[in-house]
């Protein structure tokens, strides 16, 4: 699905190319974002249309998907999550909504201190599972710092108001504001 929008298929070559691009962006004054964590290349479904699944086992993910991120995380202030399900990492939730992936793997095992941003939450990869305010709360609970919505509607506004009433911001503000 990602195809020509990627740096290739070989993980170490992708890592080198991504690192070079991120350094160039930084030197040019551009704020870049490493994406889509923990990977999107091994999927065949477009997350704009449905929820893709990457069925790779944990060892394969370590050797393939995570290699470029290990290189890129220290070069980019931002990392964007993938609306992709990885049963080897979380048997139920896609990365964007998964505490095991965002907090456990990205922040914990990989030590990322980046600002974690979601992809657009109206994409079917998450919207069908957790629409509007439910998606917002799930992404924040997973450990995301910024939650993107591409189109603002009155229905979304109402859903987010409802979510805000249920969210205890004091839980997250400390760690998010330090990033």
PDB file of C-alpha atoms in Angstrom:
ATOM      1  CA  UNK A   1       0.000   0.000   0.000  1.00  0.00           C
ATOM      2  CA  UNK A   2       2.806   2.437   0.842  1.00  0.00           C
ATOM      3  CA  UNK A   3       4.838   1.378  -2.215  1.00  0.00           C
ATOM      4  CA  UNK A   4       6.620   4.311  -3.865  1.00  0.00           C
ATOM      5  CA  UNK A   5       5.988   6.560  -0.846  1.00  0.00           C
ATOM      6  CA  UNK A   6       8.592   4.580   1.113  1.00  0.00           C
ATOM      7  CA  UNK A   7      12.383   4.518   1.062  1.00  0.00           C
ATOM      8  CA  UNK A   8      12.383   0.884  -0.087  1.00  0.00           C
ATOM      9  CA  UNK A   9      12.045  -2.667   1.146  1.00  0.00           C
ATOM     10  CA  UNK A  10      15.406  -3.421   2.799  1.00  0.00           C
ATOM     11  CA  UNK A  11      15.286  -2.282   6.458  1.00  0.00           C
ATOM     12  CA  UNK A  12      18.882  -1.075   6.824  1.00  0.00           C
ATOM     13  CA  UNK A  13      18.786   0.823   3.527  1.00  0.00           C
ATOM     14  CA  UNK A  14      15.467   2.384   4.587  1.00  0.00           C
ATOM     15  CA  UNK A  15      17.006   3.352   7.934  1.00  0.00           C
ATOM     16  CA  UNK A  16      19.960   5.070   6.236  1.00  0.00           C
ATOM     17  CA  UNK A  17      17.747   6.908   3.742  1.00  0.00           C
ATOM     18  CA  UNK A  18      15.276   8.018   6.412  1.00  0.00           C
ATOM     19  CA  UNK A  19      18.105   9.222   8.639  1.00  0.00           C
ATOM     20  CA  UNK A  20      19.635  11.214   5.780  1.00  0.00           C
ATOM     21  CA  UNK A  21      16.273  12.756   4.924  1.00  0.00           C
ATOM     22  CA  UNK A  22      15.581  13.666   8.550  1.00  0.00           C
ATOM     23  CA  UNK A  23      19.016  15.272   8.913  1.00  0.00           C
ATOM     24  CA  UNK A  24      18.442  17.243   5.709  1.00  0.00           C
ATOM     25  CA  UNK A  25      15.035  18.425   6.829  1.00  0.00           C
ATOM     26  CA  UNK A  26      16.423  19.491  10.190  1.00  0.00           C
ATOM     27  CA  UNK A  27      19.342  21.370   8.555  1.00  0.00           C
ATOM     28  CA  UNK A  28      16.822  23.088   6.269  1.00  0.00           C
ATOM     29  CA  UNK A  29      14.682  24.186   9.206  1.00  0.00           C
ATOM     30  CA  UNK A  30      11.856  21.743   8.487  1.00  0.00           C
ATOM     31  CA  UNK A  31      10.139  19.974  11.367  1.00  0.00           C
ATOM     32  CA  UNK A  32       9.857  16.355  10.163  1.00  0.00           C
ATOM     33  CA  UNK A  33       7.896  13.398  11.460  1.00  0.00           C
ATOM     34  CA  UNK A  34       8.995   9.750  11.470  1.00  0.00           C
ATOM     35  CA  UNK A  35       6.032   7.629  10.418  1.00  0.00           C
ATOM     36  CA  UNK A  36       4.045   5.303  10.544  1.00  0.00           C
ATOM     37  CA  UNK A  37       5.110   3.534  13.750  1.00  0.00           C
ATOM     38  CA  UNK A  38       5.718   0.623  14.054  1.00  0.00           C
ATOM     39  CA  UNK A  39       5.568   0.209  10.266  1.00  0.00           C
ATOM     40  CA  UNK A  40       3.113   0.107   7.390  1.00  0.00           C
ATOM     41  CA  UNK A  41       4.992  -1.489   4.515  1.00  0.00           C
ATOM     42  CA  UNK A  42       3.894  -5.092   5.059  1.00  0.00           C
ATOM     43  CA  UNK A  43       0.175  -4.355   4.721  1.00  0.00           C
ATOM     44  CA  UNK A  44      -2.118  -4.781   1.743  1.00  0.00           C
ATOM     45  CA  UNK A  45      -5.062  -2.695   2.976  1.00  0.00           C
ATOM     46  CA  UNK A  46      -5.172   1.099   2.865  1.00  0.00           C
ATOM     47  CA  UNK A  47      -5.884   2.404   6.379  1.00  0.00           C
ATOM     48  CA  UNK A  48      -7.887   5.259   4.847  1.00  0.00           C
ATOM     49  CA  UNK A  49     -10.445   2.601   3.846  1.00  0.00           C
ATOM     50  CA  UNK A  50     -10.225  -0.191   6.466  1.00  0.00           C
ATOM     51  CA  UNK A  51      -8.077  -1.512   9.317  1.00  0.00           C
ATOM     52  CA  UNK A  52      -4.976  -3.278   7.949  1.00  0.00           C
ATOM     53  CA  UNK A  53      -3.257  -6.086   9.835  1.00  0.00           C
ATOM     54  CA  UNK A  54       0.443  -6.922   9.792  1.00  0.00           C
ATOM     55  CA  UNK A  55       0.691 -10.595  10.730  1.00  0.00           C
ATOM     56  CA  UNK A  56       4.467 -10.651  11.204  1.00  0.00           C
ATOM     57  CA  UNK A  57       5.733 -12.269  14.390  1.00  0.00           C
ATOM     58  CA  UNK A  58       7.644 -10.215  16.964  1.00  0.00           C
ATOM     59  CA  UNK A  59      11.069 -11.357  15.709  1.00  0.00           C
ATOM     60  CA  UNK A  60      10.242 -10.302  12.149  1.00  0.00           C
ATOM     61  CA  UNK A  61       8.927  -6.952  13.340  1.00  0.00           C
ATOM     62  CA  UNK A  62      12.192  -6.386  15.237  1.00  0.00           C
ATOM     63  CA  UNK A  63      14.281  -7.201  12.152  1.00  0.00           C
ATOM     64  CA  UNK A  64      12.126  -5.460   9.557  1.00  0.00           C
ATOM     65  CA  UNK A  65       9.677  -2.778  10.734  1.00  0.00           C
ATOM     66  CA  UNK A  66      11.530  -1.491  13.787  1.00  0.00           C
ATOM     67  CA  UNK A  67      14.999  -1.108  12.233  1.00  0.00           C
ATOM     68  CA  UNK A  68      14.275   2.256  10.540  1.00  0.00           C
ATOM     69  CA  UNK A  69      12.579   3.608  13.655  1.00  0.00           C
ATOM     70  CA  UNK A  70      15.532   2.743  15.870  1.00  0.00           C
ATOM     71  CA  UNK A  71      17.585   5.039  13.628  1.00  0.00           C
ATOM     72  CA  UNK A  72      14.965   7.756  13.078  1.00  0.00           C
ATOM     73  CA  UNK A  73      13.626   8.307  16.582  1.00  0.00           C
ATOM     74  CA  UNK A  74      16.625  10.317  17.740  1.00  0.00           C
ATOM     75  CA  UNK A  75      16.545  12.473  14.595  1.00  0.00           C
ATOM     76  CA  UNK A  76      12.921  13.561  14.585  1.00  0.00           C
ATOM     77  CA  UNK A  77      11.009  15.372  17.317  1.00  0.00           C
ATOM     78  CA  UNK A  78       7.767  13.750  16.136  1.00  0.00           C
ATOM     79  CA  UNK A  79       6.678  10.203  15.450  1.00  0.00           C
ATOM     80  CA  UNK A  80       3.324   9.301  13.898  1.00  0.00           C
ATOM     81  CA  UNK A  81       1.480   6.113  14.769  1.00  0.00           C
ATOM     82  CA  UNK A  82       0.060   3.674  12.242  1.00  0.00           C
ATOM     83  CA  UNK A  83      -3.603   2.767  12.022  1.00  0.00           C
ATOM     84  CA  UNK A  84      -2.525  -0.863  11.645  1.00  0.00           C
ATOM     85  CA  UNK A  85      -3.148  -3.887  13.861  1.00  0.00           C
ATOM     86  CA  UNK A  86      -0.089  -5.953  14.861  1.00  0.00           C
ATOM     87  CA  UNK A  87      -1.316  -9.125  16.630  1.00  0.00           C
ATOM     88  CA  UNK A  88       2.231  -9.952  17.745  1.00  0.00           C
ATOM     89  CA  UNK A  89       2.298  -6.672  19.701  1.00  0.00           C
ATOM     90  CA  UNK A  90      -1.382  -6.251  20.647  1.00  0.00           C
ATOM     91  CA  UNK A  91      -3.933  -8.901  19.683  1.00  0.00           C
ATOM     92  CA  UNK A  92      -6.854  -6.440  19.612  1.00  0.00           C
ATOM     93  CA  UNK A  93      -5.991  -2.773  19.111  1.00  0.00           C
ATOM     94  CA  UNK A  94      -4.282  -0.969  16.223  1.00  0.00           C
ATOM     95  CA  UNK A  95      -1.045   0.825  17.086  1.00  0.00           C
ATOM     96  CA  UNK A  96      -2.639   4.262  17.456  1.00  0.00           C
ATOM     97  CA  UNK A  97      -4.995   2.998  20.168  1.00  0.00           C
ATOM     98  CA  UNK A  98      -2.649   0.508  21.845  1.00  0.00           C
ATOM     99  CA  UNK A  99      -0.948   1.264  25.178  1.00  0.00           C
ATOM    100  CA  UNK A 100       1.182  -1.841  24.603  1.00  0.00           C
ATOM    101  CA  UNK A 101       2.567  -0.353  21.377  1.00  0.00           C
ATOM    102  CA  UNK A 102       2.718   3.396  22.110  1.00  0.00           C
ATOM    103  CA  UNK A 103       3.651   3.325  25.791  1.00  0.00           C
ATOM    104  CA  UNK A 104       5.164  -0.145  26.097  1.00  0.00           C
ATOM    105  CA  UNK A 105       7.133  -0.525  22.866  1.00  0.00           C
ATOM    106  CA  UNK A 106       7.719   3.007  21.572  1.00  0.00           C
ATOM    107  CA  UNK A 107       8.243   4.872  24.821  1.00  0.00           C
ATOM    108  CA  UNK A 108       9.350   1.925  26.951  1.00  0.00           C
ATOM    109  CA  UNK A 109      11.432  -0.572  24.986  1.00  0.00           C
ATOM    110  CA  UNK A 110      12.687   1.917  22.382  1.00  0.00           C
ATOM    111  CA  UNK A 111      13.041   4.782  24.852  1.00  0.00           C
ATOM    112  CA  UNK A 112      11.347   7.340  22.595  1.00  0.00           C
ATOM    113  CA  UNK A 113      10.921  10.808  24.058  1.00  0.00           C
ATOM    114  CA  UNK A 114       9.359  12.180  20.871  1.00  0.00           C
ATOM    115  CA  UNK A 115       5.991  13.858  20.640  1.00  0.00           C
ATOM    116  CA  UNK A 116       3.697  11.069  19.437  1.00  0.00           C
ATOM    117  CA  UNK A 117       1.056  12.160  16.956  1.00  0.00           C
ATOM    118  CA  UNK A 118      -1.740  10.113  15.439  1.00  0.00           C
ATOM    119  CA  UNK A 119      -2.580   9.939  11.782  1.00  0.00           C
ATOM    120  CA  UNK A 120      -5.993  11.404  10.886  1.00  0.00           C
ATOM    121  CA  UNK A 121      -8.552   9.849  13.203  1.00  0.00           C
ATOM    122  CA  UNK A 122     -11.327   9.871  10.600  1.00  0.00           C
ATOM    123  CA  UNK A 123      -9.456   7.259   8.565  1.00  0.00           C
ATOM    124  CA  UNK A 124     -11.461   4.035   8.541  1.00  0.00           C
ATOM    125  CA  UNK A 125      -8.525   2.144  10.098  1.00  0.00           C
ATOM    126  CA  UNK A 126      -9.521   3.609  13.462  1.00  0.00           C
ATOM    127  CA  UNK A 127     -12.787   5.501  12.922  1.00  0.00           C
ATOM    128  CA  UNK A 128     -14.825   2.324  12.501  1.00  0.00           C
ATOM    129  CA  UNK A 129     -13.337   0.945  15.722  1.00  0.00           C
ATOM    130  CA  UNK A 130     -13.321   4.114  17.853  1.00  0.00           C
ATOM    131  CA  UNK A 131     -15.103   7.097  16.286  1.00  0.00           C
ATOM    132  CA  UNK A 132     -14.751  10.734  17.349  1.00  0.00           C
ATOM    133  CA  UNK A 133     -14.390  11.228  21.062  1.00  0.00           C
ATOM    134  CA  UNK A 134     -13.861   7.519  21.729  1.00  0.00           C
ATOM    135  CA  UNK A 135     -10.881   7.527  19.363  1.00  0.00           C
ATOM    136  CA  UNK A 136      -9.512  10.668  20.953  1.00  0.00           C
ATOM    137  CA  UNK A 137      -9.648   9.144  24.436  1.00  0.00           C
ATOM    138  CA  UNK A 138      -8.239   5.813  23.285  1.00  0.00           C
ATOM    139  CA  UNK A 139      -5.288   7.491  21.523  1.00  0.00           C
ATOM    140  CA  UNK A 140      -4.504   9.690  24.534  1.00  0.00           C
ATOM    141  CA  UNK A 141      -4.800   6.699  26.861  1.00  0.00           C
ATOM    142  CA  UNK A 142      -2.443   4.736  24.614  1.00  0.00           C
ATOM    143  CA  UNK A 143       0.165   7.470  25.084  1.00  0.00           C
ATOM    144  CA  UNK A 144      -0.285   9.724  22.045  1.00  0.00           C
ATOM    145  CA  UNK A 145       0.341  13.419  22.652  1.00  0.00           C
ATOM    146  CA  UNK A 146      -1.411  14.954  19.640  1.00  0.00           C
ATOM    147  CA  UNK A 147      -4.557  13.575  18.050  1.00  0.00           C
ATOM    148  CA  UNK A 148      -5.251  14.680  14.473  1.00  0.00           C
ATOM    149  CA  UNK A 149      -8.653  15.224  12.939  1.00  0.00           C
ATOM    150  CA  UNK A 150      -8.593  16.413   9.336  1.00  0.00           C
ATOM    151  CA  UNK A 151     -12.155  17.616   9.061  1.00  0.00           C
ATOM    152  CA  UNK A 152     -14.000  19.448  11.817  1.00  0.00           C
ATOM    153  CA  UNK A 153     -17.768  18.929  11.856  1.00  0.00           C
ATOM    154  CA  UNK A 154     -20.495  19.810  14.363  1.00  0.00           C
ATOM    155  CA  UNK A 155     -20.924  16.085  15.139  1.00  0.00           C
ATOM    156  CA  UNK A 156     -17.200  15.723  15.850  1.00  0.00           C
ATOM    157  CA  UNK A 157     -17.275  18.862  17.977  1.00  0.00           C
ATOM    158  CA  UNK A 158     -20.079  17.376  20.103  1.00  0.00           C
ATOM    159  CA  UNK A 159     -18.272  14.021  20.379  1.00  0.00           C
ATOM    160  CA  UNK A 160     -15.078  15.741  21.498  1.00  0.00           C
ATOM    161  CA  UNK A 161     -16.963  17.809  24.066  1.00  0.00           C
ATOM    162  CA  UNK A 162     -18.319  14.553  25.481  1.00  0.00           C
ATOM    163  CA  UNK A 163     -14.843  13.041  25.510  1.00  0.00           C
ATOM    164  CA  UNK A 164     -13.389  16.080  27.259  1.00  0.00           C
ATOM    165  CA  UNK A 165     -15.909  15.650  30.036  1.00  0.00           C
ATOM    166  CA  UNK A 166     -14.685  12.060  30.548  1.00  0.00           C
ATOM    167  CA  UNK A 167     -10.919  12.750  30.300  1.00  0.00           C
ATOM    168  CA  UNK A 168      -8.825  13.462  33.350  1.00  0.00           C
ATOM    169  CA  UNK A 169      -6.182  15.677  31.768  1.00  0.00           C
ATOM    170  CA  UNK A 170      -4.137  15.808  34.966  1.00  0.00           C
ATOM    171  CA  UNK A 171      -3.014  12.205  34.293  1.00  0.00           C
ATOM    172  CA  UNK A 172      -1.279  13.093  31.059  1.00  0.00           C
ATOM    173  CA  UNK A 173      -0.328  16.742  31.187  1.00  0.00           C
ATOM    174  CA  UNK A 174       2.950  16.303  33.056  1.00  0.00           C
ATOM    175  CA  UNK A 175       4.609  13.832  30.691  1.00  0.00           C
ATOM    176  CA  UNK A 176       3.175  15.407  27.530  1.00  0.00           C
ATOM    177  CA  UNK A 177       4.217  18.960  28.329  1.00  0.00           C
ATOM    178  CA  UNK A 178       7.799  17.926  29.059  1.00  0.00           C
ATOM    179  CA  UNK A 179       8.077  16.477  25.557  1.00  0.00           C
TER     180      UNK A 179
END
